[in-house]
Amino acid sequence: SSARWCWQPRLCVTMAAAAAAERSPDEWFEYLQEQHSKPIELLTARNTVSAPVDDVEQAMEFLVVIRRTNPALEKFGIIYKVDSATQSRVVLTIKEGLCDLYNCQMRLHPPGSSLRERQVVRGDEILLVNGCRDHDQIKDCLLRSNDVFLRIRRPPPHERSSLAALE
């Protein structure tokens, strides 16, 4: 079945949410698990990967924390390509995986809220992964790390890579 639980014990949250609650990421995970011991929402893979967000007037940067227990089995679901003109890593697609579960969690926040806008979407740029900028190191972190900290940049429409427009 393609049905997925939106809530999972390895819930993905932003560092901003943890900081707002004055908790470490580990404390934040524990708190959320206590508060939501049952699944919040049942979604199909088909509708978890679509994540419309508002365009920004100025570039916006945000952190995303994704925790997993088995990197060999749990895929991120982020397809990106390096823009040869800017060397930016541009998100092309969000497929079924941990990133679409993260997006699902962000969509539980009210429309227009800053957390809802922190979904990872087509056209976003991956600036850092676990503090690394090197393409090979980033790929390695995405494939092998249990805890992944991504710094994402959402450029305004006039600054977006031409890769984001390609299908």
Coordinates of N, CA and C in Angstrom, one line a residue:
S1 N 0.8 -1.2 0.0 CA 0.0 0.0 0.0 C 0.9 1.2 0.0
S2 N 0.4 2.3 -0.6 CA 1.2 3.6 -0.7 C 0.8 4.5 0.5
A3 N -0.1 4.0 1.4 CA -0.4 4.9 2.5 C 0.7 5.0 3.5
R4 N 0.9 6.1 4.1 CA 2.0 6.4 5.0 C 1.5 7.1 6.2
W5 N 2.0 6.8 7.4 CA 1.6 7.6 8.6 C 2.4 8.9 8.5
C6 N 1.7 10.0 8.7 CA 2.4 11.3 8.8 C 3.3 11.4 10.0
W7 N 2.8 10.9 11.2 CA 3.5 10.9 12.4 C 4.3 9.6 12.5
Q8 N 5.6 9.7 12.8 CA 6.4 8.5 13.0 C 7.3 8.8 14.2
P9 N 7.8 7.8 15.0 CA 8.6 8.1 16.1 C 9.9 9.0 15.8
R10 N 10.3 8.9 14.6 CA 11.5 9.7 14.2 C 11.1 11.0 13.6
L11 N 10.1 11.6 14.1 CA 9.5 12.9 13.6 C 10.6 13.8 13.2
C12 N 10.4 14.5 12.1 CA 11.4 15.5 11.6 C 10.9 16.9 12.0
V13 N 11.7 17.6 12.6 CA 11.3 19.0 13.0 C 12.4 20.0 12.6
T14 N 12.1 21.2 12.7 CA 13.1 22.2 12.4 C 13.8 22.7 13.6
M15 N 15.0 23.1 13.5 CA 15.8 23.6 14.6 C 15.1 24.8 15.2
A16 N 14.4 25.6 14.4 CA 13.7 26.8 14.9 C 12.6 26.4 15.9
A17 N 11.9 25.3 15.6 CA 10.9 24.8 16.5 C 11.5 24.4 17.8
A18 N 12.6 23.7 17.8 CA 13.2 23.3 19.0 C 13.7 24.5 19.8
A19 N 14.3 25.5 19.1 CA 14.8 26.7 19.7 C 13.6 27.5 20.3
A20 N 12.5 27.6 19.6 CA 11.4 28.3 20.1 C 10.8 27.7 21.4
A21 N 11.0 26.4 21.5 CA 10.5 25.7 22.7 C 11.6 25.6 23.8
E22 N 12.8 26.2 23.5 CA 13.9 26.2 24.4 C 14.3 24.8 24.8
R23 N 14.3 23.9 23.8 CA 14.7 22.5 24.0 C 15.8 22.1 23.0
S24 N 16.6 21.2 23.4 CA 17.5 20.6 22.4 C 16.7 19.8 21.4
P25 N 17.3 19.5 20.3 CA 16.5 18.6 19.3 C 16.1 17.3 19.9
D26 N 17.0 16.7 20.7 CA 16.6 15.4 21.4 C 15.4 15.6 22.3
E27 N 15.4 16.7 23.1 CA 14.3 16.9 24.1 C 13.0 17.2 23.3
W28 N 13.2 17.9 22.1 CA 12.0 18.3 21.3 C 11.4 17.0 20.7
F29 N 12.2 16.1 20.3 CA 11.7 14.8 19.7 C 10.9 14.1 20.8
E30 N 11.5 14.0 22.0 CA 10.9 13.3 23.1 C 9.6 13.9 23.5
Y31 N 9.6 15.3 23.6 CA 8.3 16.0 23.9 C 7.2 15.7 22.9
L32 N 7.6 15.8 21.6 CA 6.6 15.6 20.6 C 6.1 14.1 20.6
Q33 N 6.9 13.2 20.9 CA 6.5 11.8 20.9 C 5.5 11.6 22.1
E34 N 5.8 12.3 23.2 CA 4.9 12.2 24.4 C 3.5 12.8 24.0
Q35 N 3.5 14.0 23.4 CA 2.3 14.7 23.1 C 1.5 14.0 22.0
H36 N 2.1 13.3 21.1 CA 1.4 12.7 19.9 C 1.7 11.2 19.9
S37 N 1.2 10.5 20.8 CA 1.5 9.1 20.9 C 0.8 8.3 19.8
K38 N -0.2 8.9 19.2 CA -0.9 8.2 18.1 C -0.7 8.9 16.8
P39 N -0.8 8.3 15.7 CA -0.7 9.0 14.4 C -1.6 10.1 14.3
I40 N -1.1 11.2 13.7 CA -1.9 12.4 13.5 C -2.8 12.4 12.3
E41 N -2.3 11.9 11.2 CA -3.0 11.9 10.0 C -2.5 10.8 9.1
L42 N -3.4 10.2 8.4 CA -3.0 9.2 7.4 C -3.1 9.8 6.0
L43 N -1.9 9.8 5.3 CA -1.8 10.4 4.0 C -1.3 9.4 3.0
T44 N -1.6 9.6 1.8 CA -1.1 8.7 0.8 C 0.2 9.4 0.2
A45 N 1.1 8.5 -0.3 CA 2.4 9.1 -0.8 C 2.1 10.1 -1.9
R46 N 1.0 9.9 -2.7 CA 0.7 10.8 -3.8 C 0.4 12.2 -3.3
N47 N -0.2 12.4 -2.1 CA -0.5 13.7 -1.7 C 0.4 14.2 -0.7
T48 N 1.4 13.5 -0.2 CA 2.4 14.0 0.7 C 3.5 14.8 0.0
V49 N 3.8 14.4 -1.3 CA 4.9 15.0 -1.9 C 4.6 16.4 -2.5
S50 N 3.4 16.8 -2.7 CA 3.0 18.1 -3.2 C 3.0 19.0 -2.0
A51 N 3.7 20.1 -2.1 CA 3.8 21.0 -1.0 C 3.9 22.5 -1.4
P52 N 2.7 23.0 -1.8 CA 2.7 24.4 -2.3 C 3.1 25.4 -1.2
V53 N 3.9 26.3 -1.4 CA 4.3 27.4 -0.5 C 4.3 28.7 -1.2
D54 N 4.1 29.8 -0.5 CA 4.1 31.1 -1.1 C 5.5 31.5 -1.6
D55 N 5.6 32.3 -2.7 CA 6.8 32.8 -3.1 C 7.3 33.8 -2.1
V56 N 8.6 34.0 -2.0 CA 9.2 35.0 -1.1 C 9.7 36.2 -1.9
E57 N 9.7 37.3 -1.3 CA 10.2 38.5 -1.9 C 11.7 38.7 -1.8
Q58 N 12.2 38.2 -0.6 CA 13.6 38.2 -0.4 C 14.0 36.7 0.0
A59 N 15.2 36.4 -0.3 CA 15.7 35.0 -0.1 C 15.4 34.7 1.4
M60 N 15.0 33.5 1.6 CA 14.8 33.0 3.0 C 15.6 31.7 3.2
E61 N 16.3 31.7 4.4 CA 17.1 30.5 4.7 C 16.4 29.9 6.0
F62 N 16.5 28.6 6.1 CA 15.9 27.9 7.2 C 16.7 26.5 7.4
L63 N 16.6 26.0 8.6 CA 17.2 24.7 8.9 C 16.1 23.6 8.9
V64 N 16.5 22.5 8.5 CA 15.7 21.3 8.6 C 16.5 20.2 9.2
V65 N 15.9 19.5 10.2 CA 16.6 18.4 10.9 C 15.8 17.2 10.6
I66 N 16.4 16.2 10.0 CA 15.8 14.9 9.7 C 16.5 13.8 10.4
R67 N 15.9 13.0 11.2 CA 16.5 11.9 12.0 C 15.9 10.6 11.4
R68 N 16.8 9.7 11.3 CA 16.4 8.4 10.8 C 17.2 7.3 11.6
T69 N 16.6 6.1 11.6 CA 17.3 5.0 12.4 C 18.1 4.1 11.5
N70 N 17.8 4.1 10.2 CA 18.5 3.1 9.3 C 18.6 3.8 8.0
P71 N 19.8 4.5 7.8 CA 20.0 5.2 6.5 C 19.9 4.2 5.3
A72 N 20.3 3.0 5.4 CA 20.2 2.1 4.3 C 18.8 1.8 3.8
L73 N 17.8 1.9 4.7 CA 16.4 1.6 4.4 C 15.6 2.9 4.2
E74 N 15.9 3.9 5.0 CA 15.1 5.1 5.0 C 15.7 6.2 4.0
K75 N 15.0 6.4 2.9 CA 15.5 7.3 1.9 C 14.9 8.7 2.2
F76 N 15.7 9.7 1.8 CA 15.3 11.1 2.0 C 14.2 11.5 1.0
G77 N 14.3 11.1 -0.2 CA 13.4 11.5 -1.2 C 13.6 12.9 -1.8
I78 N 14.8 13.4 -1.7 CA 15.2 14.7 -2.3 C 16.0 14.4 -3.6
I79 N 15.5 14.9 -4.7 CA 16.2 14.8 -6.0 C 16.7 16.2 -6.3
Y80 N 18.0 16.4 -6.4 CA 18.6 17.7 -6.7 C 19.6 17.6 -7.7
K81 N 19.9 18.7 -8.3 CA 21.0 18.8 -9.4 C 21.8 20.0 -9.1
V82 N 23.1 19.9 -9.4 CA 23.9 21.1 -9.3 C 23.8 22.0 -10.5
D83 N 23.5 23.3 -10.3 CA 23.4 24.3 -11.4 C 24.8 24.6 -11.8
S84 N 25.1 24.3 -13.0 CA 26.5 24.6 -13.5 C 26.9 26.1 -13.5
A85 N 25.9 27.0 -13.6 CA 26.2 28.4 -13.6 C 26.5 28.9 -12.2
T86 N 25.8 28.4 -11.2 CA 25.9 29.0 -9.9 C 26.5 28.0 -8.9
Q87 N 26.7 26.7 -9.2 CA 27.1 25.7 -8.3 C 26.2 25.4 -7.2
S88 N 25.0 25.9 -7.3 CA 23.9 25.7 -6.3 C 23.4 24.3 -6.5
R89 N 23.0 23.7 -5.4 CA 22.3 22.4 -5.4 C 20.8 22.7 -5.4
V90 N 20.1 22.5 -6.5 CA 18.8 22.9 -6.7 C 17.8 21.7 -6.5
V91 N 16.9 21.8 -5.6 CA 15.9 20.8 -5.4 C 15.0 20.7 -6.6
L92 N 14.9 19.5 -7.3 CA 14.1 19.3 -8.4 C 12.8 18.6 -8.1
T93 N 12.9 17.6 -7.2 CA 11.7 16.8 -6.9 C 11.8 16.4 -5.4
I94 N 10.6 16.3 -4.8 CA 10.5 15.6 -3.5 C 9.7 14.4 -3.7
K95 N 10.3 13.2 -3.5 CA 9.7 11.9 -3.7 C 9.2 11.4 -2.4
E96 N 8.6 10.3 -2.4 CA 8.2 9.6 -1.1 C 9.5 9.3 -0.3
G97 N 9.4 9.7 0.9 CA 10.6 9.5 1.8 C 10.5 10.4 3.0
L98 N 11.6 10.5 3.7 CA 11.6 11.3 4.9 C 11.4 12.8 4.7
C99 N 11.8 13.3 3.6 CA 11.6 14.7 3.4 C 10.1 15.0 3.1
D100 N 9.4 14.1 2.5 CA 7.9 14.4 2.3 C 7.2 14.2 3.6
L101 N 7.7 13.3 4.5 CA 7.1 13.2 5.8 C 7.4 14.5 6.6
Y102 N 8.6 15.0 6.5 CA 8.9 16.3 7.1 C 7.9 17.4 6.6
N103 N 7.7 17.4 5.3 CA 6.8 18.4 4.7 C 5.4 18.2 5.2
C104 N 5.0 17.0 5.4 CA 3.7 16.7 5.9 C 3.5 17.3 7.3
Q105 N 4.6 17.2 8.1 CA 4.5 17.8 9.5 C 4.4 19.3 9.4
M106 N 5.1 19.9 8.5 CA 5.1 21.4 8.4 C 3.7 21.8 7.9
R107 N 3.0 21.0 7.1 CA 1.7 21.4 6.6 C 0.6 21.3 7.7
L108 N 1.0 20.7 8.8 CA 0.0 20.7 10.0 C -0.1 22.1 10.6
H109 N 0.9 23.0 10.3 CA 0.9 24.3 10.9 C -0.1 25.2 10.1
P110 N -0.7 26.2 10.7 CA -1.6 27.1 9.9 C -1.1 27.7 8.7
P111 N -1.9 27.9 7.6 CA -1.5 28.6 6.4 C -0.9 29.9 6.8
G112 N 0.2 30.3 6.1 CA 0.9 31.6 6.3 C 1.9 31.6 7.5
S113 N 1.9 30.5 8.3 CA 2.8 30.5 9.4 C 4.2 30.2 8.9
S114 N 5.2 30.7 9.7 CA 6.6 30.5 9.2 C 7.0 29.0 9.2
L115 N 6.5 28.2 10.1 CA 6.8 26.8 10.0 C 6.2 26.1 8.8
R116 N 5.0 26.5 8.4 CA 4.4 25.9 7.2 C 5.2 26.2 6.0
E117 N 5.8 27.4 6.0 CA 6.6 27.8 4.8 C 7.9 27.2 4.8
R118 N 8.3 26.4 5.8 CA 9.6 25.7 5.8 C 9.6 24.4 5.2
Q119 N 8.6 24.1 4.3 CA 8.6 22.9 3.6 C 9.8 23.0 2.6
V120 N 10.3 21.8 2.2 CA 11.4 21.8 1.2 C 10.6 21.5 -0.2
V121 N 10.8 22.5 -1.1 CA 10.1 22.4 -2.4 C 11.0 22.6 -3.6
R122 N 10.5 22.3 -4.7 CA 11.2 22.5 -6.0 C 11.7 23.9 -6.1
G123 N 13.0 24.1 -6.5 CA 13.6 25.4 -6.6 C 14.4 25.8 -5.4
D124 N 14.1 25.2 -4.2 CA 14.9 25.5 -3.0 C 16.4 25.1 -3.3
E125 N 17.3 25.7 -2.6 CA 18.7 25.4 -2.7 C 19.2 24.7 -1.5
I126 N 20.0 23.7 -1.6 CA 20.6 23.1 -0.4 C 22.0 23.7 -0.2
L127 N 22.1 24.5 0.8 CA 23.4 25.2 1.1 C 24.4 24.3 1.8
L128 N 24.0 23.7 2.9 CA 24.8 22.9 3.7 C 24.1 21.6 4.2
V129 N 24.9 20.6 4.4 CA 24.3 19.4 5.0 C 25.4 19.0 6.0
N130 N 24.9 18.9 7.3 CA 25.8 18.6 8.4 C 27.1 19.5 8.4
G131 N 26.9 20.7 8.0 CA 28.0 21.7 8.0 C 28.9 21.6 6.7
C132 N 28.6 20.6 5.8 CA 29.5 20.4 4.6 C 28.9 21.2 3.4
R133 N 29.8 21.7 2.6 CA 29.5 22.4 1.4 C 29.9 21.6 0.2
D134 N 30.9 20.8 0.3 CA 31.4 20.0 -0.8 C 30.3 19.0 -1.3
H135 N 30.2 18.9 -2.6 CA 29.2 18.1 -3.2 C 29.3 16.6 -2.8
D136 N 30.5 16.1 -2.8 CA 30.6 14.7 -2.5 C 30.3 14.4 -1.0
Q137 N 30.7 15.3 -0.1 CA 30.4 15.2 1.3 C 28.9 15.3 1.6
I138 N 28.3 16.2 0.9 CA 26.8 16.3 1.0 C 26.1 15.1 0.6
K139 N 26.5 14.5 -0.5 CA 25.9 13.3 -1.0 C 26.1 12.2 0.0
D140 N 27.3 12.1 0.6 CA 27.7 11.1 1.6 C 26.8 11.2 2.8
C141 N 26.6 12.5 3.3 CA 25.8 12.7 4.5 C 24.4 12.3 4.2
L142 N 23.8 12.6 3.1 CA 22.5 12.3 2.7 C 22.2 10.8 2.6
L143 N 23.3 10.1 2.2 CA 23.2 8.7 2.1 C 23.4 7.9 3.4
R144 N 24.3 8.4 4.2 CA 24.8 7.6 5.4 C 24.5 8.1 6.8
S145 N 24.2 9.4 6.9 CA 24.0 9.9 8.3 C 22.7 9.6 8.9
N146 N 22.6 9.3 10.2 CA 21.4 9.1 10.9 C 20.7 10.5 11.1
D147 N 21.4 11.5 11.6 CA 20.9 12.8 11.9 C 21.4 13.7 10.8
V148 N 20.5 14.3 10.1 CA 20.9 15.2 9.0 C 20.4 16.6 9.2
F149 N 21.3 17.6 9.2 CA 20.9 19.0 9.4 C 21.2 19.7 8.1
L150 N 20.1 20.2 7.5 CA 20.2 20.8 6.2 C 19.9 22.3 6.3
R151 N 20.7 23.1 5.7 CA 20.4 24.6 5.6 C 19.9 24.8 4.2
I152 N 18.7 25.2 4.1 CA 18.0 25.4 2.9 C 17.8 26.9 2.6
R153 N 17.9 27.3 1.3 CA 17.7 28.6 0.9 C 16.5 28.6 -0.1
R154 N 15.5 29.5 0.1 CA 14.5 29.6 -0.9 C 14.6 31.0 -1.5
P155 N 15.1 31.0 -2.8 CA 15.3 32.3 -3.5 C 13.9 32.8 -4.0
P156 N 13.9 34.2 -4.1 CA 12.7 34.7 -4.8 C 12.6 34.3 -6.2
P157 N 11.5 34.4 -6.9 CA 11.3 33.9 -8.2 C 12.4 34.4 -9.2
H158 N 12.7 35.7 -9.1 CA 13.7 36.3 -10.1 C 15.1 35.8 -9.9
E159 N 15.4 35.1 -8.7 CA 16.7 34.5 -8.5 C 16.8 33.0 -8.6
R160 N 15.7 32.4 -8.9 CA 15.6 30.9 -9.0 C 16.5 30.4 -10.2
S161 N 17.1 29.3 -9.9 CA 17.8 28.6 -11.0 C 16.9 28.2 -12.1
S162 N 17.4 28.2 -13.3 CA 16.6 27.8 -14.5 C 16.3 26.3 -14.4
L163 N 17.1 25.6 -13.6 CA 16.8 24.1 -13.4 C 15.4 23.9 -12.7
A164 N 15.0 24.9 -11.9 CA 13.7 24.7 -11.2 C 12.6 24.8 -12.2
A165 N 12.8 25.4 -13.3 CA 11.7 25.6 -14.3 C 11.6 24.4 -15.2
L166 N 12.7 23.6 -15.3 CA 12.7 22.5 -16.2 C 11.9 21.3 -15.7
E167 N 11.2 20.6 -16.5 CA 10.5 19.4 -16.1 C 11.3 18.1 -16.3

